[in-house]
Coordinates of C-alpha atoms in Angstrom, one line a residue:
Chain Q
M8 CA -2.8 12.1 70.4
S9 CA 0.4 13.5 72.0
H10 CA 3.7 11.8 71.2
S11 CA 6.7 12.4 73.3
P12 CA 9.1 14.8 71.7
S13 CA 11.6 12.2 70.7
V14 CA 9.0 10.2 68.7
R15 CA 7.8 13.2 67.0
L16 CA 11.4 14.0 66.0
K17 CA 11.8 10.4 64.8
K18 CA 8.8 10.7 62.6
K19 CA 10.1 14.2 61.4
T20 CA 13.5 12.7 60.2
R21 CA 11.9 9.8 58.6
I22 CA 9.7 12.1 56.5
F23 CA 12.7 14.3 55.8
L24 CA 14.8 11.1 55.0
S25 CA 12.1 9.6 52.7
I26 CA 11.7 12.8 50.7
N27 CA 15.2 13.3 50.1
L28 CA 15.9 9.8 49.3
T29 CA 12.9 9.9 46.7
R30 CA 14.4 13.1 45.3
L31 CA 17.9 11.6 45.1
L32 CA 16.6 8.3 43.4
L33 CA 14.7 10.6 40.9
I34 CA 17.5 12.7 40.1
I35 CA 19.9 9.8 39.4
T36 CA 17.3 8.2 37.2
C37 CA 16.9 11.3 35.3
M38 CA 20.7 11.5 34.8
V39 CA 20.9 8.0 33.5
V40 CA 18.0 8.3 31.3
L41 CA 18.8 11.5 29.8
F42 CA 22.5 10.6 29.1
P43 CA 22.1 9.9 25.5
I44 CA 20.0 12.8 24.8
I45 CA 22.5 15.2 26.5
W46 CA 25.3 13.5 24.8
M47 CA 23.8 14.1 21.4
A48 CA 23.1 17.8 22.1
T49 CA 26.7 18.1 23.2
A50 CA 28.2 16.3 20.3
S51 CA 26.1 18.3 17.9
I52 CA 27.8 21.5 18.9
S53 CA 31.3 20.2 19.5
K54 CA 34.2 20.8 17.1
G55 CA 34.8 18.1 14.5
S56 CA 37.9 16.7 16.1
S57 CA 36.4 16.1 19.4
L58 CA 33.7 13.8 17.9
F59 CA 34.4 10.9 20.2
S60 CA 36.0 12.5 23.1
S61 CA 34.8 11.4 26.5
T62 CA 33.9 14.6 27.9
I63 CA 30.3 15.7 28.1
I64 CA 31.0 19.4 28.2
P65 CA 32.2 20.7 24.7
K66 CA 35.3 22.5 24.6
N67 CA 34.6 24.5 21.6
I68 CA 31.0 25.5 20.5
T69 CA 30.4 25.5 16.9
L70 CA 27.5 25.3 14.4
K71 CA 29.5 23.8 11.8
N72 CA 27.8 20.3 12.2
Y73 CA 24.3 21.9 11.5
I74 CA 25.8 23.7 8.6
N75 CA 27.4 20.6 7.1
L76 CA 24.1 18.7 7.7
F77 CA 22.4 21.1 5.3
E78 CA 25.0 21.4 2.9
K79 CA 26.3 17.8 2.6
T80 CA 23.2 15.7 3.2
K81 CA 19.6 15.9 1.8
F82 CA 18.3 16.3 5.4
I83 CA 16.0 19.2 4.4
K84 CA 14.6 17.0 1.6
W85 CA 13.9 14.2 4.0
I86 CA 12.3 16.5 6.4
R87 CA 10.1 17.8 3.6
N88 CA 9.3 14.2 2.6
S89 CA 8.3 13.2 6.0
A90 CA 6.2 16.3 6.5
I91 CA 4.3 15.5 3.2
V92 CA 3.9 11.8 4.2
T93 CA 2.8 12.5 7.8
L94 CA 0.6 15.4 7.2
C95 CA -1.2 13.9 4.4
G96 CA -1.5 10.4 5.8
S97 CA -2.9 11.8 9.1
L98 CA -5.4 13.9 7.2
L99 CA -6.5 11.1 5.1
A100 CA -6.8 9.0 8.3
L101 CA -9.0 11.6 10.0
L102 CA -11.4 11.8 7.1
E103 CA -11.8 8.0 7.0
T104 CA -12.0 7.7 10.7
T105 CA -14.3 10.4 12.0
T106 CA -17.1 9.6 9.4
M107 CA -16.9 5.9 10.3
A108 CA -16.8 6.6 14.0
Y109 CA -19.6 8.8 13.9
A110 CA -21.7 6.4 12.0
F111 CA -20.9 3.5 14.5
S112 CA -21.8 6.0 17.4
R113 CA -25.0 7.5 16.1
F114 CA -26.7 5.6 13.4
R115 CA -28.5 2.4 13.3
F116 CA -28.0 0.2 10.4
K117 CA -27.7 -3.5 9.4
G118 CA -24.3 -5.2 10.3
K119 CA -23.5 -2.6 12.9
K120 CA -22.7 -5.0 15.8
N121 CA -20.7 -7.3 13.4
G122 CA -18.9 -4.3 11.8
L123 CA -17.7 -3.3 15.4
M124 CA -16.6 -6.7 16.0
I125 CA -14.5 -6.9 12.8
L126 CA -13.1 -3.4 13.7
I127 CA -11.8 -4.8 17.0
L128 CA -10.6 -8.0 15.4
L129 CA -8.7 -6.1 12.7
Q130 CA -6.7 -4.4 15.5
M131 CA -5.1 -7.7 16.1
L132 CA -3.6 -7.8 12.6
P133 CA -0.4 -5.6 12.7
A134 CA 1.1 -4.3 9.4
T135 CA 4.2 -6.1 10.4
V136 CA 2.6 -9.4 9.4
T137 CA 1.3 -8.3 5.8
I138 CA 4.4 -6.6 4.8
V139 CA 5.1 -8.7 1.8
A140 CA 1.5 -8.4 0.7
L141 CA 1.7 -4.6 1.0
Y142 CA 4.9 -4.5 -0.8
K143 CA 3.5 -6.6 -3.7
L144 CA 0.2 -4.8 -3.7
A145 CA 2.0 -1.4 -3.9
V146 CA 4.1 -2.7 -6.9
F147 CA 1.0 -3.9 -8.5
I148 CA -1.0 -0.7 -8.4
Q149 CA 2.2 1.1 -9.4
L150 CA 2.3 3.1 -6.2
Q151 CA 5.7 1.5 -5.1
N152 CA 8.1 4.3 -4.4
T153 CA 5.5 7.1 -4.3
F154 CA 4.4 9.0 -1.3
L155 CA 0.8 8.4 -2.2
G156 CA 1.3 4.7 -1.8
L157 CA 2.9 5.1 1.8
I158 CA 0.2 7.6 2.6
L159 CA -2.6 5.2 1.7
I160 CA -1.1 2.4 3.6
Y161 CA -0.4 4.6 6.8
A162 CA -4.0 6.0 6.8
G163 CA -5.6 2.5 6.1
T164 CA -3.7 0.5 8.7
T165 CA -4.5 2.8 11.5
I166 CA -8.2 3.0 10.9
P167 CA -9.6 0.2 13.2
F168 CA -7.7 1.5 16.2
N169 CA -8.5 5.1 15.7
A170 CA -12.1 4.4 14.7
W171 CA -12.6 2.4 17.9
L172 CA -11.0 5.1 20.1
M173 CA -13.1 7.9 18.4
R174 CA -16.4 6.1 18.5
G175 CA -15.9 5.9 22.3
Y176 CA -15.6 9.6 22.4
F177 CA -18.7 10.3 20.4
D178 CA -20.5 7.9 22.6
S179 CA -19.5 10.2 25.5
I180 CA -21.0 13.3 23.9
P181 CA -24.8 13.6 25.0
F182 CA -27.0 13.1 21.9
E183 CA -29.5 15.9 23.1
I184 CA -27.7 18.5 21.3
E185 CA -27.8 16.9 18.0
E186 CA -31.4 15.8 18.7
S187 CA -32.5 19.4 19.1
A188 CA -30.7 20.3 15.8
Y189 CA -32.7 17.4 14.2
L190 CA -36.0 19.0 15.6
D191 CA -34.9 22.3 14.0
G192 CA -34.8 20.6 10.8
A193 CA -31.0 19.9 10.4
N194 CA -30.0 16.8 8.5
H195 CA -27.6 14.1 9.6
W196 CA -24.8 15.7 7.7
Q197 CA -25.3 18.9 9.3
A198 CA -25.7 17.5 12.8
F199 CA -22.4 15.6 12.2
T200 CA -20.3 18.5 10.8
K201 CA -21.7 21.5 12.6
I202 CA -22.3 19.9 16.2
A203 CA -20.6 16.6 16.7
F204 CA -17.4 17.3 14.9
P205 CA -16.6 20.5 16.9
L206 CA -17.6 18.9 19.9
C207 CA -15.2 15.9 19.4
L208 CA -12.4 18.4 18.1
P209 CA -10.2 17.8 21.2
M210 CA -10.1 14.1 20.5
I211 CA -9.8 14.5 16.8
V212 CA -6.6 16.7 17.4
V213 CA -5.2 14.2 19.6
V214 CA -5.6 11.4 17.2
F215 CA -4.2 13.5 14.4
L216 CA -1.2 14.4 16.2
F217 CA -0.7 10.8 17.6
N218 CA -0.9 9.5 13.9
M219 CA 1.6 12.2 12.9
I220 CA 4.1 11.1 15.5
S221 CA 3.7 7.4 14.6
F222 CA 3.9 8.0 10.9
Y223 CA 7.0 10.2 11.3
N224 CA 8.7 7.6 13.4
D225 CA 8.0 4.8 11.0
Y226 CA 10.9 2.9 9.4
Y227 CA 9.4 -0.4 8.7
L228 CA 6.6 0.3 6.0
A229 CA 8.6 3.3 4.6
S230 CA 11.7 1.1 4.0
I231 CA 9.8 -1.3 1.7
I232 CA 7.9 1.6 -0.3
L233 CA 10.3 4.1 -0.7
S234 CA 13.8 3.9 -2.2
G235 CA 16.5 6.3 -3.1
N236 CA 18.0 9.1 -1.2
D237 CA 15.6 11.7 -2.7
R238 CA 12.6 9.8 -1.6
Y239 CA 13.8 9.1 2.1
T240 CA 11.9 10.2 4.9
V241 CA 13.8 11.3 8.0
A242 CA 13.8 7.9 9.6
L243 CA 15.2 6.2 6.3
G244 CA 17.7 8.9 5.8
M245 CA 19.0 8.9 9.2
R246 CA 19.7 5.3 9.1
F247 CA 21.5 5.3 5.9
F248 CA 23.8 8.4 6.4
T249 CA 25.2 6.8 9.7
Q250 CA 27.1 4.2 7.8
P251 CA 30.7 5.4 8.2
Y252 CA 29.9 6.2 11.9
A253 CA 33.2 7.8 12.9
E254 CA 33.2 10.5 10.3
N255 CA 29.6 11.4 10.3
W256 CA 29.1 11.2 14.0
P257 CA 28.7 15.0 14.9
M258 CA 26.6 15.5 11.9
F259 CA 24.3 12.7 12.9
A260 CA 24.1 14.2 16.4
A261 CA 22.9 17.5 14.8
A262 CA 20.5 15.8 12.6
S263 CA 18.9 13.7 15.3
I264 CA 18.4 16.7 17.5
L265 CA 16.6 18.5 14.7
A266 CA 14.8 15.5 13.8
C267 CA 13.5 14.9 17.3
L268 CA 12.5 18.6 17.9
P269 CA 9.1 18.7 16.0
I270 CA 8.0 15.7 17.8
V271 CA 9.0 16.5 21.2
V272 CA 7.2 20.0 20.8
I273 CA 4.0 18.0 19.8
F274 CA 4.3 15.5 22.4
Y275 CA 4.9 18.0 25.1
S276 CA 2.2 20.5 24.2
L277 CA -0.3 17.7 24.3
Q278 CA 1.2 15.4 26.9
R279 CA -1.6 15.7 29.1
Y280 CA -4.2 14.4 26.5
L281 CA -1.7 12.1 24.9
V282 CA -0.6 10.4 28.1
Q283 CA -4.2 10.1 29.4
G284 CA -5.7 9.1 26.1
L285 CA -3.1 6.5 25.2
T286 CA -2.7 4.8 28.6
K287 CA -6.5 4.7 28.8
G288 CA -6.9 3.5 25.2
A289 CA -4.4 0.6 25.8
L290 CA -6.3 -0.4 29.0
K291 CA -9.5 -0.3 27.3
G292 CA -8.3 -2.1 24.3
Chain D
M12 CA -60.5 -3.4 14.9
E13 CA -58.5 -5.7 12.7
M14 CA -54.8 -5.0 12.5
P15 CA -53.4 -4.8 9.2
T16 CA -51.8 -8.0 8.3
R17 CA -48.6 -6.3 7.0
I18 CA -47.3 -3.4 8.9
Q19 CA -45.2 -1.5 6.6
K20 CA -41.7 -1.5 8.2
P21 CA -39.8 1.8 8.1
R22 CA -36.9 1.1 5.6
K23 CA -33.6 1.4 7.2
P24 CA -31.8 4.4 5.6
I25 CA -28.8 3.8 3.5
Y26 CA -27.0 7.1 4.3
P27 CA -25.0 5.5 7.3
Y28 CA -23.1 3.4 4.8
F29 CA -22.0 6.6 2.9
Y30 CA -20.3 7.6 6.2
L31 CA -18.7 4.1 6.5
L32 CA -17.6 4.0 2.8
P33 CA -14.2 5.9 2.9
G34 CA -12.9 4.1 6.0
L35 CA -14.2 0.6 4.7
T36 CA -12.6 1.0 1.2
A37 CA -9.3 1.9 3.0
I38 CA -9.4 -1.0 5.2
L39 CA -10.3 -3.3 2.4
F40 CA -7.2 -2.3 0.4
S41 CA -4.8 -1.8 3.3
I42 CA -5.8 -4.6 5.7
I43 CA -8.2 -7.2 4.3
I44 CA -6.8 -7.8 0.9
P45 CA -3.3 -7.8 2.2
G46 CA -4.3 -10.1 4.9
A47 CA -5.8 -12.5 2.3
M48 CA -2.8 -12.1 0.1
T49 CA -0.4 -13.1 3.1
I50 CA -2.6 -16.2 3.8
Y51 CA -2.4 -17.3 0.0
Y52 CA 1.3 -16.5 -0.2
A53 CA 2.2 -18.6 2.8
F54 CA 1.1 -21.7 0.8
T55 CA 3.2 -20.8 -2.3
N56 CA 6.7 -21.1 -3.4
Y57 CA 6.8 -17.3 -4.3
S58 CA 10.4 -16.3 -4.2
L59 CA 13.3 -15.0 -6.3
R60 CA 13.8 -18.3 -7.8
H61 CA 10.0 -18.5 -8.9
L62 CA 9.3 -14.9 -9.6
Q63 CA 7.1 -15.8 -12.7
D64 CA 6.3 -19.5 -12.3
W65 CA 5.2 -19.5 -8.6
G66 CA 2.3 -21.6 -7.3
W67 CA 0.7 -23.5 -4.6
I68 CA 2.8 -25.6 -2.5
G69 CA 0.6 -26.6 0.4
W70 CA 2.2 -26.9 3.8
E71 CA 5.8 -26.8 2.7
N72 CA 6.6 -23.5 4.0
F73 CA 5.3 -24.4 7.4
E74 CA 7.1 -27.8 7.2
K75 CA 10.4 -26.0 6.5
I76 CA 9.8 -23.9 9.6
F77 CA 8.8 -26.5 12.0
V78 CA 10.6 -29.7 10.7
G79 CA 12.6 -28.9 7.9
S80 CA 15.7 -26.8 6.8
N81 CA 14.6 -23.7 8.7
R82 CA 13.8 -25.5 11.9
G83 CA 17.0 -24.6 13.8
E84 CA 16.8 -20.9 12.7
F85 CA 13.1 -20.6 13.6
L86 CA 13.2 -22.3 17.0
G87 CA 16.4 -20.2 18.1
V88 CA 14.6 -16.9 16.9
F89 CA 11.3 -18.0 18.6
S90 CA 12.8 -18.8 21.9
W91 CA 14.8 -15.6 22.0
N92 CA 11.7 -13.7 20.9
M93 CA 9.7 -15.0 23.8
Q94 CA 12.6 -14.2 26.3
W95 CA 12.8 -10.8 24.6
A96 CA 9.0 -9.9 25.0
L97 CA 8.9 -11.3 28.6
I98 CA 12.0 -9.5 29.9
S99 CA 11.2 -6.2 28.1
T100 CA 7.6 -6.2 29.3
I101 CA 8.4 -7.1 33.0
G102 CA 11.5 -4.9 33.0
S103 CA 9.8 -1.8 31.7
A104 CA 6.7 -2.5 34.0
L105 CA 9.1 -2.8 37.0
V106 CA 11.0 0.3 36.3
G107 CA 7.8 2.1 35.5
L108 CA 6.1 1.0 38.7
I109 CA 9.1 2.0 40.9
L110 CA 9.4 5.3 39.3
A111 CA 5.6 5.9 39.5
M112 CA 5.7 5.2 43.2
L113 CA 8.6 7.5 43.6
L114 CA 6.7 10.3 41.6
N115 CA 3.4 9.8 43.7
N116 CA 5.3 11.1 46.7
K117 CA 3.2 14.4 47.1
R118 CA 5.8 15.7 49.6
V119 CA 8.4 16.1 46.8
V120 CA 7.0 19.4 45.5
E121 CA 8.9 19.4 42.1
R122 CA 7.9 15.8 41.3
N123 CA 6.2 17.1 38.0
F124 CA 9.5 18.3 36.8
Y125 CA 11.1 14.8 37.1
R126 CA 8.0 13.2 35.5
V127 CA 8.4 15.6 32.4
L128 CA 12.0 14.6 32.2
L129 CA 11.3 11.0 32.8
I130 CA 8.7 10.6 29.9
L131 CA 11.2 12.0 27.4
P132 CA 12.3 8.7 25.9
W133 CA 8.6 8.2 25.0
A134 CA 8.3 11.6 23.5
L135 CA 11.3 11.3 21.2
P136 CA 11.0 9.4 18.0
S137 CA 12.4 6.0 18.8
T138 CA 13.8 5.4 15.2
I139 CA 16.2 8.3 15.9
T140 CA 17.0 7.4 19.5
I141 CA 17.7 3.9 18.7
L142 CA 20.2 4.9 16.0
T143 CA 21.7 7.2 18.6
W144 CA 22.2 4.3 21.0
K145 CA 23.8 2.3 18.3
G146 CA 26.4 5.0 18.0
L147 CA 26.9 5.2 21.7
F148 CA 27.3 1.5 22.1
N149 CA 29.7 1.1 19.2
S150 CA 32.5 -1.3 20.4
S151 CA 35.5 0.5 19.1
F152 CA 35.0 4.2 19.0
G153 CA 31.5 4.5 20.9
P154 CA 31.5 7.2 23.6
I155 CA 30.5 4.6 26.3
N156 CA 33.5 2.4 25.8
R157 CA 35.6 5.5 25.5
M158 CA 34.4 6.6 28.8
L159 CA 34.8 3.2 30.4
G160 CA 38.3 3.1 28.9
S161 CA 39.4 6.4 30.6
I162 CA 38.5 4.8 34.0
G163 CA 40.5 1.7 33.1
I164 CA 37.7 -0.7 32.2
A165 CA 38.3 -2.8 29.0
A166 CA 36.1 -2.3 26.0
I167 CA 32.9 -4.0 26.2
P168 CA 31.4 -5.8 23.0
W169 CA 27.9 -4.1 23.6
L170 CA 26.6 -5.0 20.1
S171 CA 29.2 -7.4 19.0
N172 CA 29.0 -10.4 21.3
S173 CA 25.9 -12.4 21.2
T174 CA 25.0 -12.3 25.0
W175 CA 26.1 -8.7 25.3
A176 CA 24.0 -7.7 22.4
R177 CA 20.9 -9.2 23.7
A178 CA 21.3 -7.4 27.0
T179 CA 22.0 -4.2 25.2
C180 CA 18.9 -4.3 23.0
L181 CA 16.8 -5.2 26.0
L182 CA 18.3 -2.2 27.9
V183 CA 17.4 0.1 25.0
N184 CA 14.0 -1.5 24.7
I185 CA 13.3 -0.9 28.4
W186 CA 14.5 2.6 28.1
I187 CA 12.0 3.3 25.3
G188 CA 9.2 1.3 27.0
Y189 CA 9.1 2.3 30.7
P190 CA 7.7 6.0 30.4
F191 CA 4.3 4.5 29.0
M192 CA 4.2 2.0 31.9
M193 CA 5.2 4.8 34.2
S194 CA 2.3 7.0 33.1
A195 CA -0.2 4.3 33.3
F196 CA 0.8 3.2 36.8
L197 CA 0.9 6.8 37.9
G198 CA -2.6 7.3 36.8
G199 CA -3.6 4.1 38.7
L200 CA -1.7 5.3 41.8
Q201 CA -3.4 8.6 41.8
S202 CA -6.8 7.1 41.7
I203 CA -6.2 5.2 45.0
P204 CA -7.9 7.3 47.9
E205 CA -5.4 8.8 50.2
E206 CA -7.7 7.7 53.2
L207 CA -6.9 4.0 52.6
Y208 CA -3.2 4.8 53.4
D209 CA -4.0 6.9 56.3
A210 CA -6.3 4.1 57.7
C211 CA -3.5 1.6 57.2
Q212 CA -1.0 3.8 59.2
V213 CA -3.4 4.1 62.0
D214 CA -3.6 0.3 62.1
G215 CA 0.3 0.3 62.4
A216 CA 1.1 -1.2 59.1
N217 CA 4.6 -0.6 57.5
G218 CA 5.3 0.6 54.0
W219 CA 5.5 -2.9 52.5
Q220 CA 2.4 -4.0 54.1
A221 CA 0.7 -1.1 52.7
F222 CA 2.2 -1.8 49.2
R223 CA 0.9 -5.4 49.4
H224 CA -2.4 -4.9 50.7
I225 CA -3.5 -1.6 49.3
T226 CA -1.4 -0.6 46.3
L227 CA -1.1 -4.0 44.5
P228 CA -4.8 -4.9 44.8
M229 CA -5.8 -1.5 43.6
L230 CA -3.5 -1.6 40.6
R231 CA -4.5 -5.1 39.6
S232 CA -7.3 -4.0 37.3
I233 CA -4.6 -2.3 35.1
V234 CA -1.6 -4.5 35.6
L235 CA -2.7 -7.4 33.6
P236 CA -4.0 -5.6 30.5
L237 CA -0.8 -3.5 30.6
L238 CA 1.3 -6.7 30.7
V239 CA -0.5 -8.5 28.2
S240 CA -0.5 -5.6 25.6
G241 CA 3.0 -4.8 26.4
F242 CA 3.9 -8.3 25.7
A243 CA 2.0 -8.3 22.4
M244 CA 3.6 -5.2 21.4
N245 CA 7.1 -6.3 22.3
F246 CA 6.8 -9.6 20.7
G247 CA 6.1 -8.1 17.3
N248 CA 8.8 -5.4 17.7
F249 CA 10.9 -4.6 14.9
G250 CA 12.7 -1.3 15.1
V251 CA 14.7 -1.9 18.1
I252 CA 16.6 -5.0 16.8
Y253 CA 16.7 -4.0 13.2
L254 CA 18.1 -0.5 13.7
L255 CA 20.5 -1.7 16.6
T256 CA 22.0 -4.8 15.4
E257 CA 20.0 -6.0 12.3
G258 CA 19.6 -9.3 14.1
G259 CA 23.4 -9.7 14.5
P260 CA 25.9 -10.7 15.6
F261 CA 25.6 -13.7 13.1
K262 CA 27.0 -17.1 13.7
S263 CA 28.1 -19.1 10.6
P264 CA 26.5 -21.0 8.7
S265 CA 23.3 -18.9 9.2
V266 CA 23.5 -15.6 7.5
L267 CA 19.9 -14.8 8.2
A268 CA 19.2 -15.6 11.7
G269 CA 21.5 -13.8 14.2
A270 CA 21.6 -13.9 17.9
T271 CA 19.2 -11.0 18.4
D272 CA 17.0 -11.6 15.5
L273 CA 13.2 -11.6 16.4
L274 CA 10.5 -13.1 14.1
S275 CA 9.6 -9.9 12.7
T276 CA 13.3 -8.9 11.7
Y277 CA 13.9 -12.5 10.6
M278 CA 10.8 -12.4 8.4
Y279 CA 11.8 -9.0 7.1
K280 CA 15.1 -10.4 6.0
V281 CA 13.7 -13.6 4.6
A282 CA 11.6 -11.4 2.4
F283 CA 13.8 -8.4 1.5
G284 CA 17.3 -9.5 2.6
A285 CA 19.9 -9.6 0.0
T286 CA 19.9 -13.3 -0.6
N287 CA 16.5 -15.0 -0.8
F288 CA 13.5 -12.9 -1.4
D289 CA 11.5 -15.7 -0.2
Y290 CA 8.0 -14.2 0.0
G291 CA 6.3 -17.4 0.5
L292 CA 8.3 -18.3 3.6
A293 CA 8.1 -14.8 5.0
S294 CA 4.3 -14.8 4.7
A295 CA 4.2 -18.2 6.7
N296 CA 6.2 -16.5 9.3
G297 CA 4.1 -13.6 9.3
L298 CA 1.1 -15.8 9.9
L299 CA 2.7 -17.3 12.8
I300 CA 3.4 -13.9 14.3
F301 CA -0.2 -13.0 13.8
L302 CA -1.4 -16.2 15.6
I303 CA 0.6 -15.3 18.5
V304 CA 0.1 -11.6 18.7
G305 CA -3.5 -11.9 17.7
S306 CA -4.4 -14.2 20.5
L307 CA -2.7 -12.2 23.0
T308 CA -4.8 -9.1 21.8
L309 CA -7.9 -11.2 21.9
I310 CA -7.2 -12.1 25.6
N311 CA -6.4 -8.4 26.3
L312 CA -9.7 -7.3 24.6
S313 CA -11.8 -9.7 26.5
M314 CA -10.2 -8.8 29.7
T315 CA -10.8 -5.0 29.3
G316 CA -14.4 -5.7 28.2
A317 CA -14.3 -4.4 24.7
F318 CA -16.4 -7.4 23.6
Q319 CA -19.0 -6.5 26.1
E320 CA -19.2 -3.0 25.0
V321 CA -20.1 -4.2 21.4
K322 CA -22.8 -6.3 22.7
E323 CA -24.6 -3.4 24.4

């Protein structure tokens, strides 16, 4: 096909325009979307007096806000509490889910189909709904205001979704490798721990980190179980120390930058798996 | 040869149940028992006034919600909750779709850079970012109003006027929700074979026609599950509203249900707010949330074939 030069030129300009228009729109969106984040980063290193100034470029750079944060608040304690709760919660969830998912994927037993169905249906019951009961139960078994109570709730409520996700992953691993292990005289526990578990490790890591992110981010459940400044997780602590906003703003900015960091690092180092796994997970239910 | 009348069946082993035991125990204590307790509480007068002598009152809590003293509050909250879920879902899906289409332009060589930046709201813990937005939108000393002030625009009551507060909450929620939609749509767009568009161009179709006749139909299988699960998730949302406005601004005489209150935040305040501690009423509310969110999830699961998977 041969076009006249003017047509070719027109096509070229059209492509050029479309690329740069796309680029422009994307840059503008990025700026709008990132505005609060940039603002926080700037506020956190600005001198105290310019806390609500309307410039986005700080005039005097200081680390005072970060130092204040460590000296005047219990931020480090909150981080520590969050670390305990999220790590233990995710580990416990892993322990409970992998064995369950493996059983649903590999073994035959009575009630398997009904069990799977119940697993799906339980996903429909968000913890939002049962919050009063969870609170009363925690009080009743004397785990109110303990990390253990929160850890148990976190791990337990996430099982149905995680187990469903992981069972699918186990299903996608060919059974032949385990079969040959059985022929070599391995038992089911060895087949699980020595073969299936390592093969499933990528998925297990993703589920583990995803749980960590969501536990770290939880305000709702933590707010009914934990009370008192010393017990707060980051999410709780951040909410309560913002109360006199004007005074604490730069310190709050510093805190939110630090509080976001671990999660951002986890998210981006695993974004390929997280984004793929979660968007697919949501589409598959 | 005569077959033995009784074939000895191989006994099914019990070891699978040991694998299930830890998970099942946890599910029992964190989901099933609390679920049963919630159903029971919903029919009792368990509250601050009846902490010791609480008991069964039948449908009274539900009557309160649908015909009685809480009717006005509940209906107001419910209708805003519907609008909230609908606008949030469609808004974030639209923003996500548009951005995904922009990012799918292979001629923009640095597109991955934009994608990484644009999913940042998803990568950040939302509890923290919501609190940040709250400060930015503060009417009297928030940076946004300061900035508007410096170019001569009068202060906007972002969170203190009912209508503005609703719009602000929606804005923040869409900001949080679009990266997920964008990622899902981008995955869908990238699975559409390039040849389809080439063929379309040869046939002389314009961009809109290509979108209508190729992109949309190809995305259809993911759009509906995305919208339904998004709706269910937004419907049960708690954090955005509670951390931004606590449900406010409030109109007297109601101190519990504000202009931006959702069923979940309303329920939370009924149960743990400073005045009532009405556990029974809150549980009844919880059951209603469950019915709505649960049936949406059910629809989604049957759409995506999860039930077929079990039957196989």
